[in-house]
XYZ file of N, CA and C in Angstrom:
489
model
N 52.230 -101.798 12.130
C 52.189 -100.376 12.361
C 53.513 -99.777 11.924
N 53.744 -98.721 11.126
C 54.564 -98.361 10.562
C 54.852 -97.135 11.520
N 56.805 -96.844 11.704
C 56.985 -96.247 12.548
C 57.015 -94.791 11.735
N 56.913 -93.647 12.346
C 56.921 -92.213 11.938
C 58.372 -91.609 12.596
N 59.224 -92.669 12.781
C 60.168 -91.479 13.015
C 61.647 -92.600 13.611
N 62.839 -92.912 13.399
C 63.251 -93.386 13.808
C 63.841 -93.944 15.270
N 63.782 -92.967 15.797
C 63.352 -93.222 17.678
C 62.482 -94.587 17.455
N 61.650 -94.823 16.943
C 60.459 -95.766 17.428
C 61.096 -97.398 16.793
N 62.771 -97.598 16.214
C 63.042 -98.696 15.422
C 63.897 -99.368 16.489
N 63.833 -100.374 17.205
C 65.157 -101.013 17.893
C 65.211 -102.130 17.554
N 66.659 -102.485 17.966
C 67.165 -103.877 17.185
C 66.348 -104.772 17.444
N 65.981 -105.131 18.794
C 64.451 -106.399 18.810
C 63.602 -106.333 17.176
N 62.982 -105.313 16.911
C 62.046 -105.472 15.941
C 62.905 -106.256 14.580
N 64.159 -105.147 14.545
C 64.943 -105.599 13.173
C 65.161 -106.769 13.275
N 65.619 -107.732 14.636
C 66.045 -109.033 14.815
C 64.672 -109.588 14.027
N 63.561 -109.359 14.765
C 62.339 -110.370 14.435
C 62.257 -110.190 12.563
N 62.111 -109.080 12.103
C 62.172 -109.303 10.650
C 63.275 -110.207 9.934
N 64.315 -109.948 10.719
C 65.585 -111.354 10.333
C 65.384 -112.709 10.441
N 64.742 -113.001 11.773
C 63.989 -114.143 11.793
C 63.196 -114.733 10.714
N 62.448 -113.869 10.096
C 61.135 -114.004 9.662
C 61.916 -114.340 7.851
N 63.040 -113.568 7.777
C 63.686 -113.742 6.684
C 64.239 -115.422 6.326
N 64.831 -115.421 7.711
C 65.944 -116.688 7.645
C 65.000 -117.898 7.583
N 63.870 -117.821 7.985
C 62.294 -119.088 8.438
C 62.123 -119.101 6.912
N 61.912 -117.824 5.746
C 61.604 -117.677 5.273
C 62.300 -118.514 3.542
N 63.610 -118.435 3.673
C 64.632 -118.717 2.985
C 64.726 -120.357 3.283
N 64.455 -120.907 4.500
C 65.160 -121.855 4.739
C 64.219 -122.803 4.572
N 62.706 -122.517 4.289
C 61.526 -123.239 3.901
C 60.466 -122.767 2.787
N 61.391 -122.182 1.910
C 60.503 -122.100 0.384
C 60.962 -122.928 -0.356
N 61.821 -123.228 -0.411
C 61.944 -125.184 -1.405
C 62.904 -124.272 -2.416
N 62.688 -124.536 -3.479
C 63.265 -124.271 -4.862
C 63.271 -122.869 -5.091
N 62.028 -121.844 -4.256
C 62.405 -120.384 -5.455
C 62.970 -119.896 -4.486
N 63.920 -120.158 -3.005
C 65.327 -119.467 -2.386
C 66.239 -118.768 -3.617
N 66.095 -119.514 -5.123
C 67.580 -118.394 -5.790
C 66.245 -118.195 -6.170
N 64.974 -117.629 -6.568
C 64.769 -116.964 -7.320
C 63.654 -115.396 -6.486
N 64.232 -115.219 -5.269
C 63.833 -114.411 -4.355
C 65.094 -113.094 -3.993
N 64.784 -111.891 -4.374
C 65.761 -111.143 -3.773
C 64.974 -110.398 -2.862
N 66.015 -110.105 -1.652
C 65.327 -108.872 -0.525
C 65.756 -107.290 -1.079
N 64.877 -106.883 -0.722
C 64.754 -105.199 -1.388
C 64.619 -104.893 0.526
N 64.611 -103.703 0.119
C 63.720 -102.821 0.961
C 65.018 -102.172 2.147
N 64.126 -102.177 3.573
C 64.479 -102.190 4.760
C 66.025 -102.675 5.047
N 65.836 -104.101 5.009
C 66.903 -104.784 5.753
C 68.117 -104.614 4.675
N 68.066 -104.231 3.570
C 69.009 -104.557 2.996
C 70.476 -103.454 3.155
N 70.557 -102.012 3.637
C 71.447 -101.771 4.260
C 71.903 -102.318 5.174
N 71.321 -102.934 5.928
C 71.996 -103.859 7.122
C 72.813 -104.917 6.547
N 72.862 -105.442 5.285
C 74.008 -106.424 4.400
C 75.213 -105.906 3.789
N 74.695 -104.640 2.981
C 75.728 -103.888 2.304
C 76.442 -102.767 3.330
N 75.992 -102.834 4.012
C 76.990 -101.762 4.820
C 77.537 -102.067 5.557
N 77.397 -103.772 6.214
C 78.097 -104.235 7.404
C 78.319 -103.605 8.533
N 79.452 -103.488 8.717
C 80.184 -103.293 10.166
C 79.965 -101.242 10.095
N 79.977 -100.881 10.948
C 79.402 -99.372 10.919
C 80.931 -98.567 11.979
N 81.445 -97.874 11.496
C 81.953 -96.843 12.337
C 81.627 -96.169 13.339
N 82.630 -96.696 14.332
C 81.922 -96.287 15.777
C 81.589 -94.825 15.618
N 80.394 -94.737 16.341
C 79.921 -93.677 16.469
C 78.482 -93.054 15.114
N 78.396 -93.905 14.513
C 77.170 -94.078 13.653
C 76.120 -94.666 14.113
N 74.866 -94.131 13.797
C 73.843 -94.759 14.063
C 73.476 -95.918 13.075
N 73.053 -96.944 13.535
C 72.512 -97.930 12.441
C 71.470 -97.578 11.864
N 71.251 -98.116 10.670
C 70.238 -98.186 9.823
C 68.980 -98.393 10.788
N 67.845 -97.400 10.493
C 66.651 -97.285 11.115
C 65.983 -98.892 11.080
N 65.845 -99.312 10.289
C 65.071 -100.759 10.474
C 63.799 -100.708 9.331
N 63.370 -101.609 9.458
C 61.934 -101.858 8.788
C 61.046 -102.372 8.937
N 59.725 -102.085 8.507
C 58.650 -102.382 8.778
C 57.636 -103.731 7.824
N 58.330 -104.190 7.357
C 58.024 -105.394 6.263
C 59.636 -105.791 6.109
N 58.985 -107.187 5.258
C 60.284 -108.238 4.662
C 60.252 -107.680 3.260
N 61.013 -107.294 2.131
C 60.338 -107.038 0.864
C 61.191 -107.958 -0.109
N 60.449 -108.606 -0.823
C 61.081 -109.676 -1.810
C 60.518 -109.529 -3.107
N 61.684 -109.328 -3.850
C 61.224 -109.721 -5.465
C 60.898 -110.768 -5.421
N 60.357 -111.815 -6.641
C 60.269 -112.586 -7.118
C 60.067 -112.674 -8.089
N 61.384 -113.783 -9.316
C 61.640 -114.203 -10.416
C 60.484 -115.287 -10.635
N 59.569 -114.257 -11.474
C 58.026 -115.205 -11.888
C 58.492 -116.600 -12.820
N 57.856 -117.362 -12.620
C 57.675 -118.466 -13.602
C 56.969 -118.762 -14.268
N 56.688 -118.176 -15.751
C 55.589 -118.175 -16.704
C 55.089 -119.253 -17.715
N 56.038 -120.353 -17.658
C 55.755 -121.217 -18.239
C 54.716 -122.779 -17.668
N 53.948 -123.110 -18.443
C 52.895 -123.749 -18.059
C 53.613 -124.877 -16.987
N 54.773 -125.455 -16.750
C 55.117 -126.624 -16.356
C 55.762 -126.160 -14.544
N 55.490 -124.799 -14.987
C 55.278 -123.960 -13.527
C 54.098 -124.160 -12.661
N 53.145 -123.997 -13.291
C 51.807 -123.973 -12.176
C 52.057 -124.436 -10.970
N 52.174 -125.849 -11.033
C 52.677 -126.735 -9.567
C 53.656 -126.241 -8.672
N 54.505 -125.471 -9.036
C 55.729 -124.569 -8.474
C 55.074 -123.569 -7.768
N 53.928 -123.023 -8.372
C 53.221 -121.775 -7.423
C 52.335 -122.122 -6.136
N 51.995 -123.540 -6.903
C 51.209 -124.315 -5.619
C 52.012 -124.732 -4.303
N 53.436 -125.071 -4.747
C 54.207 -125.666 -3.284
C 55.063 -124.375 -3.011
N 55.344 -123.403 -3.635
C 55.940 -122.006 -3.156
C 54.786 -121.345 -2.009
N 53.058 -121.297 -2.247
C 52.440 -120.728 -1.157
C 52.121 -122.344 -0.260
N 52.232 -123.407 -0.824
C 52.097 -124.565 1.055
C 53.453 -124.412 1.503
N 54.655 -123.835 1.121
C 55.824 -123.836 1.858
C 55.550 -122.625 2.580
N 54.693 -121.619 2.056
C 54.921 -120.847 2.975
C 53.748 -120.621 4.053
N 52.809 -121.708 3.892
C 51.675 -121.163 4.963
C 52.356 -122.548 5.579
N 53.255 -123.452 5.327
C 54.122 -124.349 6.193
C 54.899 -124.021 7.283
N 55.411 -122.334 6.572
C 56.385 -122.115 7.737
C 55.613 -121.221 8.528
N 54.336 -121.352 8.668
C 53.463 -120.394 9.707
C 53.466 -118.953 9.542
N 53.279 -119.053 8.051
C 52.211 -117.564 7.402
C 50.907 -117.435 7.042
N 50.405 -116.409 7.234
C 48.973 -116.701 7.086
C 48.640 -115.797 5.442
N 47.900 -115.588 4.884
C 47.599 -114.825 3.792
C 47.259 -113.682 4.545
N 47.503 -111.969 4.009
C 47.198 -111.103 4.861
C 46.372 -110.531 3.670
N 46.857 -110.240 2.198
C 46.644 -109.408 1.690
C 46.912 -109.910 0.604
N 46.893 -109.263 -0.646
C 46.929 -109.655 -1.802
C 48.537 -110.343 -2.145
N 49.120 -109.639 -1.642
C 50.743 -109.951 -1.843
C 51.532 -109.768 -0.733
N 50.465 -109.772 0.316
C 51.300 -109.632 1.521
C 50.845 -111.297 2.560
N 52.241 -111.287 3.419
C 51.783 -112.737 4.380
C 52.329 -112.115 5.558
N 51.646 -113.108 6.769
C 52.159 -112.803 7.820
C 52.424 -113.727 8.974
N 52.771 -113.350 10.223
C 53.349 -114.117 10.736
C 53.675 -113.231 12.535
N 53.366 -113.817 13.246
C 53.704 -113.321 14.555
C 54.956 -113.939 15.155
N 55.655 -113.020 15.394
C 56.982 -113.459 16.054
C 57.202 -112.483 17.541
N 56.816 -113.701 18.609
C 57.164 -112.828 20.405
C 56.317 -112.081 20.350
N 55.182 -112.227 19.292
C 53.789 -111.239 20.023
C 53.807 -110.249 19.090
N 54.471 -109.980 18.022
C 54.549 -109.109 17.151
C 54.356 -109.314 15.436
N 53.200 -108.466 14.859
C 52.891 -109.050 13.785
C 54.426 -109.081 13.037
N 54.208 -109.573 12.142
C 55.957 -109.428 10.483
C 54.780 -109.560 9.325
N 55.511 -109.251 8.204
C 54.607 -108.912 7.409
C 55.624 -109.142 5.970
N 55.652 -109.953 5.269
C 56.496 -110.042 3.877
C 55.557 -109.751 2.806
N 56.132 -108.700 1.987
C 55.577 -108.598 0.775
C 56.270 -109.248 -0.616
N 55.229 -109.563 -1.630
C 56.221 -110.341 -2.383
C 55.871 -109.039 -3.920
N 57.152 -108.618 -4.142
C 56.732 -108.122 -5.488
C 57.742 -109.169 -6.677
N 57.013 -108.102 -8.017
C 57.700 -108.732 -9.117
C 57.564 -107.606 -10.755
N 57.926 -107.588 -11.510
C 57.635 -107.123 -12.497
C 57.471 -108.105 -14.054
N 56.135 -107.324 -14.161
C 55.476 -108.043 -15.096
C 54.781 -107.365 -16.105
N 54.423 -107.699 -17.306
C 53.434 -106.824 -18.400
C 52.504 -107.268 -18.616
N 52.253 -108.544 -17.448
C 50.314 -108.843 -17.455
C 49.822 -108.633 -17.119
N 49.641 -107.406 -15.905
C 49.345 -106.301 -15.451
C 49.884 -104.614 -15.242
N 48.928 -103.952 -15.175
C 49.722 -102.818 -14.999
C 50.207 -102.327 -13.932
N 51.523 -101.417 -13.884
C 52.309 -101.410 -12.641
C 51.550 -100.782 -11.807
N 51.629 -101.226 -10.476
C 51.223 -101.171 -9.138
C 49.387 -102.001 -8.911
N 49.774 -102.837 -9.795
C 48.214 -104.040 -9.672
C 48.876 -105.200 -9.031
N 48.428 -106.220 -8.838
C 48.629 -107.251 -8.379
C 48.688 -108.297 -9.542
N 49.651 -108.408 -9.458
C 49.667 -110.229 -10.534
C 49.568 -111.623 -9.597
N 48.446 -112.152 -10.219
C 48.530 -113.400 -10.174
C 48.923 -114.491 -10.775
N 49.523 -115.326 -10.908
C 50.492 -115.967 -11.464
C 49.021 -117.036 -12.147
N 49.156 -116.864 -13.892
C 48.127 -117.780 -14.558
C 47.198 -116.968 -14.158
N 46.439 -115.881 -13.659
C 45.253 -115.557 -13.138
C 44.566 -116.815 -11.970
N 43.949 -117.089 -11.838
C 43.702 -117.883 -10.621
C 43.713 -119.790 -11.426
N 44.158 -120.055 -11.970
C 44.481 -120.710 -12.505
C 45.324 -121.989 -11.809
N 46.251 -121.626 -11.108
C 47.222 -122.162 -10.396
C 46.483 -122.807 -9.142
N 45.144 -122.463 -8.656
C 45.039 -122.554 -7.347
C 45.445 -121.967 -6.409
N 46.655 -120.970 -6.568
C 46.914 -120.296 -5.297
C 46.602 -119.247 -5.171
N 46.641 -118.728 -3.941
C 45.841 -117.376 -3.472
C 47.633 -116.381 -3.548
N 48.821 -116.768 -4.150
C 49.681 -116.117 -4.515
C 49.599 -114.627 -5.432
N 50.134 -114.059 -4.935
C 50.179 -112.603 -5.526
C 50.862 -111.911 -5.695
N 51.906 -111.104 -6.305
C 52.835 -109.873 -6.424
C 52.237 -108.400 -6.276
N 52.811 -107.707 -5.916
C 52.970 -106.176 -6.163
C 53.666 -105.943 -7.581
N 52.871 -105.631 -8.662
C 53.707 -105.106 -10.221
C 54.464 -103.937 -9.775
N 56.048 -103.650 -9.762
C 56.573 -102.481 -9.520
C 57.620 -102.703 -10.752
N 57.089 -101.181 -11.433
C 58.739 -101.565 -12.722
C 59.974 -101.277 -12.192
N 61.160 -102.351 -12.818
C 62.169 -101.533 -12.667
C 62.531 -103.106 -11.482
N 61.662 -103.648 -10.688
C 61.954 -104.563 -9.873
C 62.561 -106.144 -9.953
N 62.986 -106.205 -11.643
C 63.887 -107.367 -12.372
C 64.944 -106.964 -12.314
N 65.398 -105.608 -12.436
C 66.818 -105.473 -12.044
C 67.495 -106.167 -10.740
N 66.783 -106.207 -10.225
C 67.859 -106.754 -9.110
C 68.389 -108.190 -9.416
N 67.552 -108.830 -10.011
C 68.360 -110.230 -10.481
C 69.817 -110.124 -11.661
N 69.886 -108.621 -11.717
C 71.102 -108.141 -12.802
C 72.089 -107.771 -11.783
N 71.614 -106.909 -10.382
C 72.397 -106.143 -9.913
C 72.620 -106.643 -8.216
N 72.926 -107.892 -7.715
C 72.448 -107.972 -6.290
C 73.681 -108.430 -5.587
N 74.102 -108.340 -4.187
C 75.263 -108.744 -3.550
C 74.625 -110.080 -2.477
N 75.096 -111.124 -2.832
C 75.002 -112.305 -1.959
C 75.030 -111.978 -0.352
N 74.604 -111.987 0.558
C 75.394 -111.682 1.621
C 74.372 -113.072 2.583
N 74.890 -113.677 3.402
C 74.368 -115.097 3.161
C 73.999 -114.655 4.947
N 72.746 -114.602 5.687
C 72.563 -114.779 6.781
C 73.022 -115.689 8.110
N 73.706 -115.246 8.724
C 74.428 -116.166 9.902
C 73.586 -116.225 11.033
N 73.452 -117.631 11.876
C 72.969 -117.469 12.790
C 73.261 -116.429 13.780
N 74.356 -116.349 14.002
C 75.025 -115.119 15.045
C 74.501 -113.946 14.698
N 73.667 -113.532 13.610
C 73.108 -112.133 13.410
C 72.063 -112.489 13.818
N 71.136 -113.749 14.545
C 69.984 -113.468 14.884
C 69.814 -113.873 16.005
N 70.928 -113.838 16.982
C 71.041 -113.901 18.280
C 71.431 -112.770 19.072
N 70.694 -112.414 20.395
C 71.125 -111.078 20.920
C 69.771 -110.101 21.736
């Protein structure tokens, strides 16, 4: 459920999407470098520490991740253990490019986009078309490879997901 207004964002929720990040990173095998976070959480990296008397960043309502596709045939198998790593770490398929996951009673929800020209933007790519066996999917958004040009490391600590 997506909030309408920032009143409705508190750190509990943002924690659980951090969770859902760090589960997320720490059990996809090999494409960890080839995943960037967009979206929501990512002022919460680049802006760090906040001046007293600021409000924090509202929060978010999804995980949002690029992903650096792998188009070459010796890939396939890579798409196959990228979605058992992730219905490993207790995601379920929600949607075409979306997964999910309950954390303390509360849905999470990661979307995976990517940009591509084997579909048109805002379709869903499937990696090989169904080819691969997996029920894997992107969101086509242009413009969403830049970030593998333009991104700041900021490496998740346990101490940010305690509290």
């Amino acid at each position: 459920m997506k909030a309408s207004h920032f009143s409705e964002y508190d750190e509990a929720t943002t924690l659980r999407y951090e969770r859902v990040l760090v589960t997320l990173i720490g059990d996809i095998g090999p494409w960890r470098d080839r995943i960037y976070l967009v979206g929501g959480l990512v002022p919460r990296y680049l802006v760090g520490e906040l001046p007293e008397g600021h409000h924090a960043h509202v929060g978010t309502t999804d995980v949002g991740l690029v992903i650096g596709l792998a188009l070459d045939d010796e890939y396939l198998e890579t798409y196959r253990t990228l979605e058992s790593n992730i219905r490993a770490a207790g995601f379920s398929w929600n949607a075409s490019f979306q997964w999910k996951r309950d954390i303390d009673g509360f849905p999470v929800t990661i979307e995976f986009l990517c940009e591509t020209t084997s579909v048109r933007p805002g379709a869903i790519f499937k990696p090989k078309g169904e080819s691969t066996g997996s029920g894997l999917g992107a969101f086509n958004v242009p413009g969403a490879q830049l970030v593998a040009s333009d991104f700041e490391c900021a490496p998740l600590k346990q101490s940010d997901l305690t509290g």
